[in-house]
PDB file of C-alpha atoms in Angstrom:
ATOM      1  CA  LEU L   1      -7.532 -15.547  -6.026  1.00 91.00           C
ATOM      2  CA  ALA L   2      -9.527 -13.296  -8.367  1.00 90.00           C
ATOM      3  CA  GLY L   3      -7.839 -14.219 -11.628  1.00 89.00           C
ATOM      4  CA  PRO L   4      -7.257 -11.766 -14.492  1.00 89.00           C
ATOM      5  CA  ASN L   5     -10.051  -9.200 -14.799  1.00 88.00           C
ATOM      6  CA  PRO L   6     -10.366  -5.409 -15.110  1.00 88.00           C
ATOM      7  CA  ASN L   7      -9.801  -5.130 -11.346  1.00 88.00           C
ATOM      8  CA  THR L   8      -6.486  -6.976 -11.428  1.00 87.00           C
ATOM      9  CA  VAL L   9      -4.927  -6.175 -14.818  1.00 86.00           C
ATOM     10  CA  PRO L  10      -2.808  -4.129 -15.315  1.00 85.00           C
ATOM     11  CA  GLN L  11      -3.007  -2.958 -11.685  1.00 84.00           C
ATOM     12  CA  ALA L  12      -4.078  -5.344  -8.928  1.00 85.00           C
ATOM     13  CA  GLY L  13      -3.090  -2.990  -6.112  1.00 85.00           C
ATOM     14  CA  TYR L  14      -2.929   0.779  -5.770  1.00 88.00           C
ATOM     15  CA  ASP L  15      -1.663   3.612  -7.853  1.00 91.00           C
ATOM     16  CA  THR L  16       0.638   5.558  -5.556  1.00 93.00           C
ATOM     17  CA  LYS L  17       2.462   8.825  -4.983  1.00 94.00           C
ATOM     18  CA  ALA L  18       5.663   9.665  -3.107  1.00 95.00           C
ATOM     19  CA  ARG L  19       6.380  12.585  -0.820  1.00 92.00           C
ATOM     20  CA  TYR L  20       8.175  15.510  -2.460  1.00 96.00           C
ATOM     21  CA  ASN L  21      10.856  17.716  -0.920  1.00 95.00           C
ATOM     22  CA  THR L  22      14.048  19.321  -2.145  1.00 96.00           C
ATOM     23  CA  LEU L  23      16.263  16.528  -0.796  1.00 97.00           C
ATOM     24  CA  ALA L  24      14.191  13.873  -2.567  1.00 97.00           C
ATOM     25  CA  THR L  25      14.262  15.682  -5.890  1.00 97.00           C
ATOM     26  CA  ASN L  26      18.002  16.323  -5.535  1.00 97.00           C
ATOM     27  CA  ILE L  27      18.598  12.604  -4.968  1.00 96.00           C
ATOM     28  CA  THR L  28      16.586  11.843  -8.097  1.00 96.00           C
ATOM     29  CA  GLN L  29      18.366  14.500 -10.155  1.00 96.00           C
ATOM     30  CA  THR L  30      21.778  13.193  -9.068  1.00 95.00           C
ATOM     31  CA  ILE L  31      20.795   9.714 -10.237  1.00 95.00           C
ATOM     32  CA  VAL L  32      19.440  11.066 -13.537  1.00 94.00           C
ATOM     33  CA  ASN L  33      22.613  13.086 -14.127  1.00 93.00           C
ATOM     34  CA  GLY L  34      24.691   9.933 -13.815  1.00 87.00           C
ATOM     35  CA  GLY L  35      26.156  11.053 -10.506  1.00 72.00           C
ATOM     36  CA  VAL L  36      27.904   8.621  -8.210  1.00 72.00           C
ATOM     37  CA  VAL L  37      25.559   5.635  -8.489  1.00 70.00           C
ATOM     38  CA  PRO L  38      27.503   2.791 -10.203  1.00 70.00           C
ATOM     39  CA  GLU L  39      24.463   0.878 -11.443  1.00 81.00           C
ATOM     40  CA  ARG L  40      20.923   1.980 -12.190  1.00 86.00           C
ATOM     41  CA  GLY L  41      17.852   0.434 -10.587  1.00 89.00           C
ATOM     42  CA  TYR L  42      19.187  -0.079  -7.071  1.00 90.00           C
ATOM     43  CA  LEU L  43      17.935   3.128  -5.454  1.00 93.00           C
ATOM     44  CA  LEU L  44      14.302   3.871  -4.670  1.00 93.00           C
ATOM     45  CA  TYR L  45      14.434   7.273  -6.323  1.00 96.00           C
ATOM     46  CA  ASP L  46      15.744   5.924  -9.630  1.00 96.00           C
ATOM     47  CA  PRO L  47      13.053   6.562 -12.294  1.00 95.00           C
ATOM     48  CA  VAL L  48      13.735   3.241 -14.046  1.00 94.00           C
ATOM     49  CA  ASN L  49      11.956   1.473 -11.150  1.00 94.00           C
ATOM     50  CA  TRP L  50       8.568   3.157 -11.645  1.00 95.00           C
ATOM     51  CA  LYS L  51       5.785   3.262 -14.228  1.00 93.00           C
ATOM     52  CA  TYR L  52       3.499   5.977 -15.475  1.00 94.00           C
ATOM     53  CA  ALA L  53      -0.046   6.043 -14.071  1.00 91.00           C
ATOM     54  CA  ASN L  54      -1.346   3.912 -16.957  1.00 86.00           C
ATOM     55  CA  SER L  55       0.851   1.043 -15.630  1.00 87.00           C
ATOM     56  CA  THR L  56       2.212   0.224 -19.107  1.00 84.00           C
ATOM     57  CA  THR L  57       5.532   2.064 -19.481  1.00 91.00           C
ATOM     58  CA  TYR L  58       8.444   2.655 -17.120  1.00 93.00           C
ATOM     59  CA  PHE L  59       9.799   6.167 -16.683  1.00 96.00           C
ATOM     60  CA  PRO L  60      12.804   6.939 -18.910  1.00 96.00           C
ATOM     61  CA  GLU L  61      16.133   6.910 -17.101  1.00 93.00           C
ATOM     62  CA  SER L  62      16.589  10.641 -17.776  1.00 95.00           C
ATOM     63  CA  LEU L  63      13.314  11.712 -16.085  1.00 97.00           C
ATOM     64  CA  ASN L  64      13.223  13.393 -12.701  1.00 98.00           C
ATOM     65  CA  TRP L  65       9.788  12.006 -11.940  1.00 98.00           C
ATOM     66  CA  LEU L  66       9.380  14.188  -8.829  1.00 98.00           C
ATOM     67  CA  GLU L  67       9.254  17.331 -10.952  1.00 97.00           C
ATOM     68  CA  PRO L  68       7.045  19.239 -11.099  1.00 97.00           C
ATOM     69  CA  PRO L  69       5.582  18.524  -7.650  1.00 97.00           C
ATOM     70  CA  VAL L  70       1.841  18.094  -7.226  1.00 96.00           C
ATOM     71  CA  LYS L  71       0.991  20.624  -4.546  1.00 94.00           C
ATOM     72  CA  THR L  72      -1.853  20.005  -2.131  1.00 90.00           C
ATOM     73  CA  VAL L  73      -3.188  21.329   1.159  1.00 90.00           C
ATOM     74  CA  VAL L  74      -3.813  18.903   4.032  1.00 84.00           C
ATOM     75  CA  ASN L  75      -5.585  20.345   7.078  1.00 88.00           C
ATOM     76  CA  GLY L  76      -4.465  23.837   6.159  1.00 93.00           C
ATOM     77  CA  ARG L  77      -0.828  22.858   5.624  1.00 93.00           C
ATOM     78  CA  GLN L  78       0.865  23.111   2.246  1.00 93.00           C
ATOM     79  CA  ASP L  79       2.302  19.773   1.128  1.00 93.00           C
ATOM     80  CA  ALA L  80       3.650  18.287  -2.083  1.00 96.00           C
ATOM     81  CA  PHE L  81       3.855  14.866  -3.725  1.00 95.00           C
ATOM     82  CA  SER L  82       5.093  13.253  -6.910  1.00 96.00           C
ATOM     83  CA  GLN L  83       2.974  12.558  -9.938  1.00 96.00           C
ATOM     84  CA  LYS L  84       0.819   9.427  -9.799  1.00 94.00           C
ATOM     85  CA  ILE L  85       2.768   6.179 -10.161  1.00 93.00           C
ATOM     86  CA  GLY L  86       1.240   3.057 -11.672  1.00 91.00           C
ATOM     87  CA  ASP L  87       1.949  -0.626 -11.067  1.00 85.00           C
ATOM     88  CA  GLU L  88       5.534  -1.836 -10.877  1.00 82.00           C
ATOM     89  CA  CYS L  89       4.884  -5.470  -9.859  1.00 80.00           C
ATOM     90  CA  GLN L  90       3.070  -6.884 -12.874  1.00 78.00           C
ATOM     91  CA  PRO L  91       3.618  -9.040 -14.807  1.00 79.00           C
ATOM     92  CA  PHE L  92       4.486 -11.165 -11.783  1.00 80.00           C
ATOM     93  CA  PRO L  93       7.704 -13.243 -11.829  1.00 82.00           C
ATOM     94  CA  VAL L  94       5.663 -16.411 -11.163  1.00 84.00           C
ATOM     95  CA  GLU L  95       2.863 -18.030 -13.112  1.00 85.00           C
ATOM     96  CA  VAL L  96      -0.560 -16.957 -11.859  1.00 84.00           C
ATOM     97  CA  PRO L  97      -3.918 -18.689 -12.471  1.00 86.00           C
ATOM     98  CA  ASP L  98      -5.773 -17.698 -15.630  1.00 87.00           C
ATOM     99  CA  GLN L  99      -9.093 -18.206 -13.817  1.00 90.00           C
ATOM    100  CA  PRO L 100     -10.301 -17.312 -10.292  1.00 91.00           C
ATOM    101  CA  LEU L 101      -9.411 -20.004  -7.777  1.00 89.00           C
ATOM    102  CA  PHE L 102     -12.830 -19.612  -6.107  1.00 90.00           C
ATOM    103  CA  PRO L 103     -15.965 -17.588  -6.779  1.00 93.00           C
ATOM    104  CA  MET L 104     -15.532 -14.350  -4.861  1.00 93.00           C
ATOM    105  CA  LYS L 105     -18.895 -14.905  -3.148  1.00 94.00           C
ATOM    106  CA  ASN L 106     -17.432 -18.030  -1.515  1.00 95.00           C
ATOM    107  CA  ILE L 107     -14.569 -16.155   0.151  1.00 95.00           C
ATOM    108  CA  GLY L 108     -14.721 -14.578   3.587  1.00 96.00           C
ATOM    109  CA  ILE L 109     -11.988 -12.806   5.534  1.00 96.00           C
ATOM    110  CA  VAL L 110     -11.713 -12.621   9.315  1.00 95.00           C
ATOM    111  CA  ASN L 111      -9.285 -10.466  11.257  1.00 94.00           C
ATOM    112  CA  ASN L 112      -9.030  -8.472  14.470  1.00 92.00           C
ATOM    113  CA  GLY L 113      -8.702  -5.051  12.826  1.00 91.00           C
ATOM    114  CA  ARG L 114      -4.951  -4.904  13.479  1.00 91.00           C
ATOM    115  CA  CYS L 115      -4.231  -4.939   9.784  1.00 90.00           C
ATOM    116  CA  ALA L 116      -1.703  -2.741   7.987  1.00 86.00           C
ATOM    117  CA  SER L 117       0.688  -2.617   5.033  1.00 84.00           C
ATOM    118  CA  SER L 118       0.422  -5.796   2.898  1.00 87.00           C
ATOM    119  CA  CYS L 119      -2.577  -6.951   4.939  1.00 91.00           C
ATOM    120  CA  ALA L 120      -4.276  -3.625   4.244  1.00 91.00           C
ATOM    121  CA  ILE L 121      -3.587  -3.825   0.506  1.00 90.00           C
ATOM    122  CA  PHE L 122      -4.955  -7.375   0.367  1.00 93.00           C
ATOM    123  CA  THR L 123      -8.102  -6.752   2.383  1.00 95.00           C
ATOM    124  CA  THR L 124      -9.076  -3.413   0.833  1.00 95.00           C
ATOM    125  CA  THR L 125      -8.698  -4.695  -2.718  1.00 94.00           C
ATOM    126  CA  MET L 126     -10.574  -7.908  -1.970  1.00 95.00           C
ATOM    127  CA  VAL L 127     -13.419  -6.081  -0.234  1.00 96.00           C
ATOM    128  CA  LYS L 128     -13.718  -2.974  -2.427  1.00 95.00           C
ATOM    129  CA  LYS L 129     -12.781  -4.414  -5.813  1.00 93.00           C
ATOM    130  CA  GLU L 130     -14.073  -7.983  -5.533  1.00 94.00           C
ATOM    131  CA  GLY L 131     -16.937  -7.620  -3.050  1.00 94.00           C
ATOM    132  CA  VAL L 132     -15.564 -10.141  -0.562  1.00 96.00           C
ATOM    133  CA  ARG L 133     -17.133 -10.121   2.912  1.00 96.00           C
ATOM    134  CA  ILE L 134     -14.982  -9.385   5.945  1.00 97.00           C
ATOM    135  CA  ALA L 135     -15.542  -9.590   9.704  1.00 96.00           C
ATOM    136  CA  VAL L 136     -13.644  -8.150  12.632  1.00 96.00           C
ATOM    137  CA  VAL L 137     -13.353 -10.166  15.836  1.00 94.00           C
ATOM    138  CA  GLY L 138     -13.505  -8.158  19.052  1.00 92.00           C
ATOM    139  CA  GLY L 139     -13.835  -4.434  19.559  1.00 90.00           C
ATOM    140  CA  ARG L 140     -16.478  -2.475  21.384  1.00 87.00           C
ATOM    141  CA  GLN L 141     -19.967  -3.765  20.673  1.00 83.00           C
ATOM    142  CA  LEU L 142     -22.445  -1.460  18.912  1.00 85.00           C
ATOM    143  CA  VAL L 143     -19.477   0.463  17.435  1.00 90.00           C
ATOM    144  CA  PRO L 144     -18.800  -0.201  13.715  1.00 90.00           C
ATOM    145  CA  GLN L 145     -15.402  -1.869  13.384  1.00 94.00           C
ATOM    146  CA  GLN L 146     -12.752  -0.989  10.816  1.00 95.00           C
ATOM    147  CA  TYR L 147     -11.021  -3.985   9.247  1.00 95.00           C
ATOM    148  CA  THR L 148      -7.782  -2.158   8.481  1.00 93.00           C
ATOM    149  CA  GLY L 149      -5.817   0.799   9.738  1.00 84.00           C
ATOM    150  CA  THR L 150      -2.527   1.959   8.240  1.00 82.00           C
ATOM    151  CA  VAL L 151      -2.825   1.375   4.506  1.00 87.00           C
ATOM    152  CA  GLY L 152       0.232   3.276   3.295  1.00 82.00           C
ATOM    153  CA  GLY L 153       1.453   2.342  -0.172  1.00 85.00           C
ATOM    154  CA  GLN L 154       5.062   1.332   0.363  1.00 87.00           C
ATOM    155  CA  SER L 155       6.883   1.167   3.646  1.00 85.00           C
ATOM    156  CA  THR L 156      10.621   1.430   4.035  1.00 90.00           C
ATOM    157  CA  SER L 157      13.049   2.429   6.782  1.00 92.00           C
ATOM    158  CA  PHE L 158      15.439   5.157   7.854  1.00 94.00           C
ATOM    159  CA  THR L 159      18.347   2.908   6.848  1.00 94.00           C
ATOM    160  CA  VAL L 160      17.146   2.674   3.239  1.00 94.00           C
ATOM    161  CA  ILE L 161      16.569   6.414   2.877  1.00 96.00           C
ATOM    162  CA  ASP L 162      19.906   7.175   4.550  1.00 96.00           C
ATOM    163  CA  SER L 163      21.570   4.863   2.030  1.00 94.00           C
ATOM    164  CA  GLU L 164      19.923   6.800  -0.815  1.00 95.00           C
ATOM    165  CA  ILE L 165      21.289  10.048   0.626  1.00 96.00           C
ATOM    166  CA  LYS L 166      24.810   8.728   1.131  1.00 95.00           C
ATOM    167  CA  SER L 167      24.897   6.970  -2.251  1.00 93.00           C
ATOM    168  CA  THR L 168      24.257  10.303  -3.955  1.00 94.00           C
ATOM    169  CA  LEU L 169      26.702  12.204  -1.692  1.00 94.00           C
ATOM    170  CA  LEU L 170      23.959  14.421  -0.265  1.00 96.00           C
ATOM    171  CA  LYS L 171      24.532  13.823   3.438  1.00 96.00           C
ATOM    172  CA  LYS L 172      25.431  17.508   3.855  1.00 96.00           C
ATOM    173  CA  HIS L 173      22.132  18.651   2.327  1.00 96.00           C
ATOM    174  CA  ALA L 174      20.154  20.928   4.645  1.00 96.00           C
ATOM    175  CA  PHE L 175      17.296  18.380   4.822  1.00 95.00           C
ATOM    176  CA  ALA L 176      19.534  15.333   5.340  1.00 96.00           C
ATOM    177  CA  PRO L 177      19.081  13.823   8.823  1.00 94.00           C
ATOM    178  CA  PRO L 178      22.011  12.929  11.065  1.00 94.00           C
ATOM    179  CA  ASP L 179      23.023   9.303  11.421  1.00 93.00           C
ATOM    180  CA  PHE L 180      20.523   7.322  13.476  1.00 89.00           C
ATOM    181  CA  ILE L 181      22.690   5.303  15.830  1.00 89.00           C
ATOM    182  CA  GLY L 182      21.062   2.933  18.274  1.00 88.00           C
ATOM    183  CA  ASN L 183      19.481  -0.443  18.770  1.00 91.00           C
ATOM    184  CA  ALA L 184      16.276   0.613  17.051  1.00 90.00           C
ATOM    185  CA  TYR L 185      14.282   0.480  13.839  1.00 91.00           C
ATOM    186  CA  GLN L 186      12.534   3.486  12.332  1.00 91.00           C
ATOM    187  CA  GLY L 187       9.909   2.704   9.718  1.00 88.00           C
ATOM    188  CA  LEU L 188       8.702   5.178   7.115  1.00 87.00           C
ATOM    189  CA  THR L 189       5.748   5.336   4.759  1.00 87.00           C
ATOM    190  CA  TRP L 190       7.497   6.251   1.516  1.00 91.00           C
ATOM    191  CA  ARG L 191       4.488   6.103  -0.815  1.00 91.00           C
ATOM    192  CA  LEU L 192       0.753   6.607  -0.297  1.00 91.00           C
ATOM    193  CA  GLY L 193      -1.790   4.546  -2.241  1.00 92.00           C
ATOM    194  CA  PHE L 194      -4.661   6.300  -4.006  1.00 92.00           C
ATOM    195  CA  GLY L 195      -8.162   5.307  -2.942  1.00 91.00           C
ATOM    196  CA  ILE L 196     -10.040   2.522  -4.713  1.00 92.00           C
ATOM    197  CA  ASN L 197     -13.509   4.062  -4.577  1.00 93.00           C
ATOM    198  CA  ASN L 198     -12.222   7.628  -4.368  1.00 92.00           C
ATOM    199  CA  PRO L 199      -9.061   7.809  -6.498  1.00 89.00           C
ATOM    200  CA  SER L 200      -8.525  11.477  -5.676  1.00 86.00           C
ATOM    201  CA  ASN L 201      -7.891  10.681  -2.010  1.00 86.00           C
ATOM    202  CA  PRO L 202      -5.359   8.353  -0.350  1.00 89.00           C
ATOM    203  CA  GLU L 203      -6.906   5.018   0.654  1.00 92.00           C
ATOM    204  CA  GLU L 204      -5.423   5.752   4.074  1.00 88.00           C
ATOM    205  CA  PHE L 205      -8.147   8.371   4.610  1.00 89.00           C
ATOM    206  CA  GLU L 206     -11.080   6.232   3.425  1.00 93.00           C
ATOM    207  CA  ASN L 207     -13.660   4.211   5.349  1.00 94.00           C
ATOM    208  CA  HIS L 208     -12.984   0.513   5.957  1.00 95.00           C
ATOM    209  CA  GLN L 209     -16.016  -0.643   7.882  1.00 95.00           C
ATOM    210  CA  ALA L 210     -16.272  -4.397   8.228  1.00 95.00           C
ATOM    211  CA  THR L 211     -19.257  -6.313   6.853  1.00 92.00           C
ATOM    212  CA  ASP L 212     -19.773  -7.944  10.244  1.00 93.00           C
ATOM    213  CA  SER L 213     -18.293  -7.992  13.714  1.00 92.00           C
ATOM    214  CA  VAL L 214     -17.944 -10.906  16.105  1.00 92.00           C
ATOM    215  CA  PRO L 215     -17.837 -10.094  19.838  1.00 90.00           C
ATOM    216  CA  LEU L 216     -15.401 -11.958  22.002  1.00 90.00           C
ATOM    217  CA  THR L 217     -17.400 -14.027  24.462  1.00 91.00           C
ATOM    218  CA  ALA L 218     -16.820 -17.079  26.601  1.00 92.00           C
ATOM    219  CA  ASP L 219     -17.995 -19.138  23.605  1.00 91.00           C
ATOM    220  CA  THR L 220     -15.668 -17.590  21.022  1.00 90.00           C
ATOM    221  CA  VAL L 221     -12.441 -16.604  22.776  1.00 90.00           C
ATOM    222  CA  ASN L 222      -9.575 -18.907  21.704  1.00 91.00           C
ATOM    223  CA  ARG L 223     -12.039 -20.870  19.567  1.00 92.00           C
ATOM    224  CA  PRO L 224     -11.589 -19.861  15.910  1.00 92.00           C
ATOM    225  CA  GLU L 225     -13.834 -22.723  14.807  1.00 94.00           C
ATOM    226  CA  ALA L 226     -16.725 -21.170  16.774  1.00 94.00           C
ATOM    227  CA  ILE L 227     -16.151 -17.852  15.020  1.00 94.00           C
ATOM    228  CA  TRP L 228     -16.193 -19.476  11.595  1.00 94.00           C
ATOM    229  CA  LYS L 229     -19.337 -21.442  12.396  1.00 93.00           C
ATOM    230  CA  ASP L 230     -21.071 -18.214  13.434  1.00 93.00           C
ATOM    231  CA  LEU L 231     -20.011 -16.372  10.272  1.00 94.00           C
ATOM    232  CA  THR L 232     -20.838 -19.319   8.035  1.00 94.00           C
ATOM    233  CA  LYS L 233     -24.440 -19.186   9.263  1.00 93.00           C
ATOM    234  CA  ARG L 234     -24.584 -15.454   8.523  1.00 93.00           C
ATOM    235  CA  TRP L 235     -22.809 -15.429   5.158  1.00 94.00           C
ATOM    236  CA  TRP L 236     -23.778 -18.776   3.685  1.00 94.00           C
ATOM    237  CA  PRO L 237     -27.056 -19.812   5.346  1.00 92.00           C
ATOM    238  CA  GLU L 238     -27.715 -22.299   2.563  1.00 90.00           C
ATOM    239  CA  LEU L 239     -24.845 -24.468   3.799  1.00 85.00           C
ATOM    240  CA  LYS L 240     -25.781 -27.232   6.194  1.00 69.00           C
TER     241      LYS L 240
END
């Protein structure tokens, strides 16, 4: 939508960091040492999948990118993360427009605030980087509404992490969890994205107040066209 510009090239999304612990770094070191993984690039912890923070060069295959850990204190608790990781998606595998599809001032986003993961990445970058207006439908009136919640950085699952552990023969590691057997799905936030306006803090912890809010009334419930007509008058009053 925005085309190539300093906000989208070389990084259209977030720089990120991954959680550090001894099991994670042991997985990475096993991969780096040429352990039991038959082919490189298939496991999340393989350094060949990730770029330095400048988003231009991939890590060398011999680098344990989790070392040394970046130590931090969150609410009085000691924690640790990897170094900052840059973009790993660009250049995209498909042709993208060389110009914006629309002027950013002509774009508006509407949601109900139940926005996470890919939705969160899209909305926060469009609002904070490109200045796009966004409205939340519903919520308690007179209370500022947040247009997104769980931002994360990269989500994965227990199954994927368990596969990383078993592929590197570390299931007996003290931090390795037992098998998770059941008709269930356990999601995990594997990476956290750094803030757009405050790059020293995860975007997860930042403010995401909507430009406008639209209360649900007898006139707007189940009538998306009524919501858009209302917002069009507010955002583009020059339109007739």
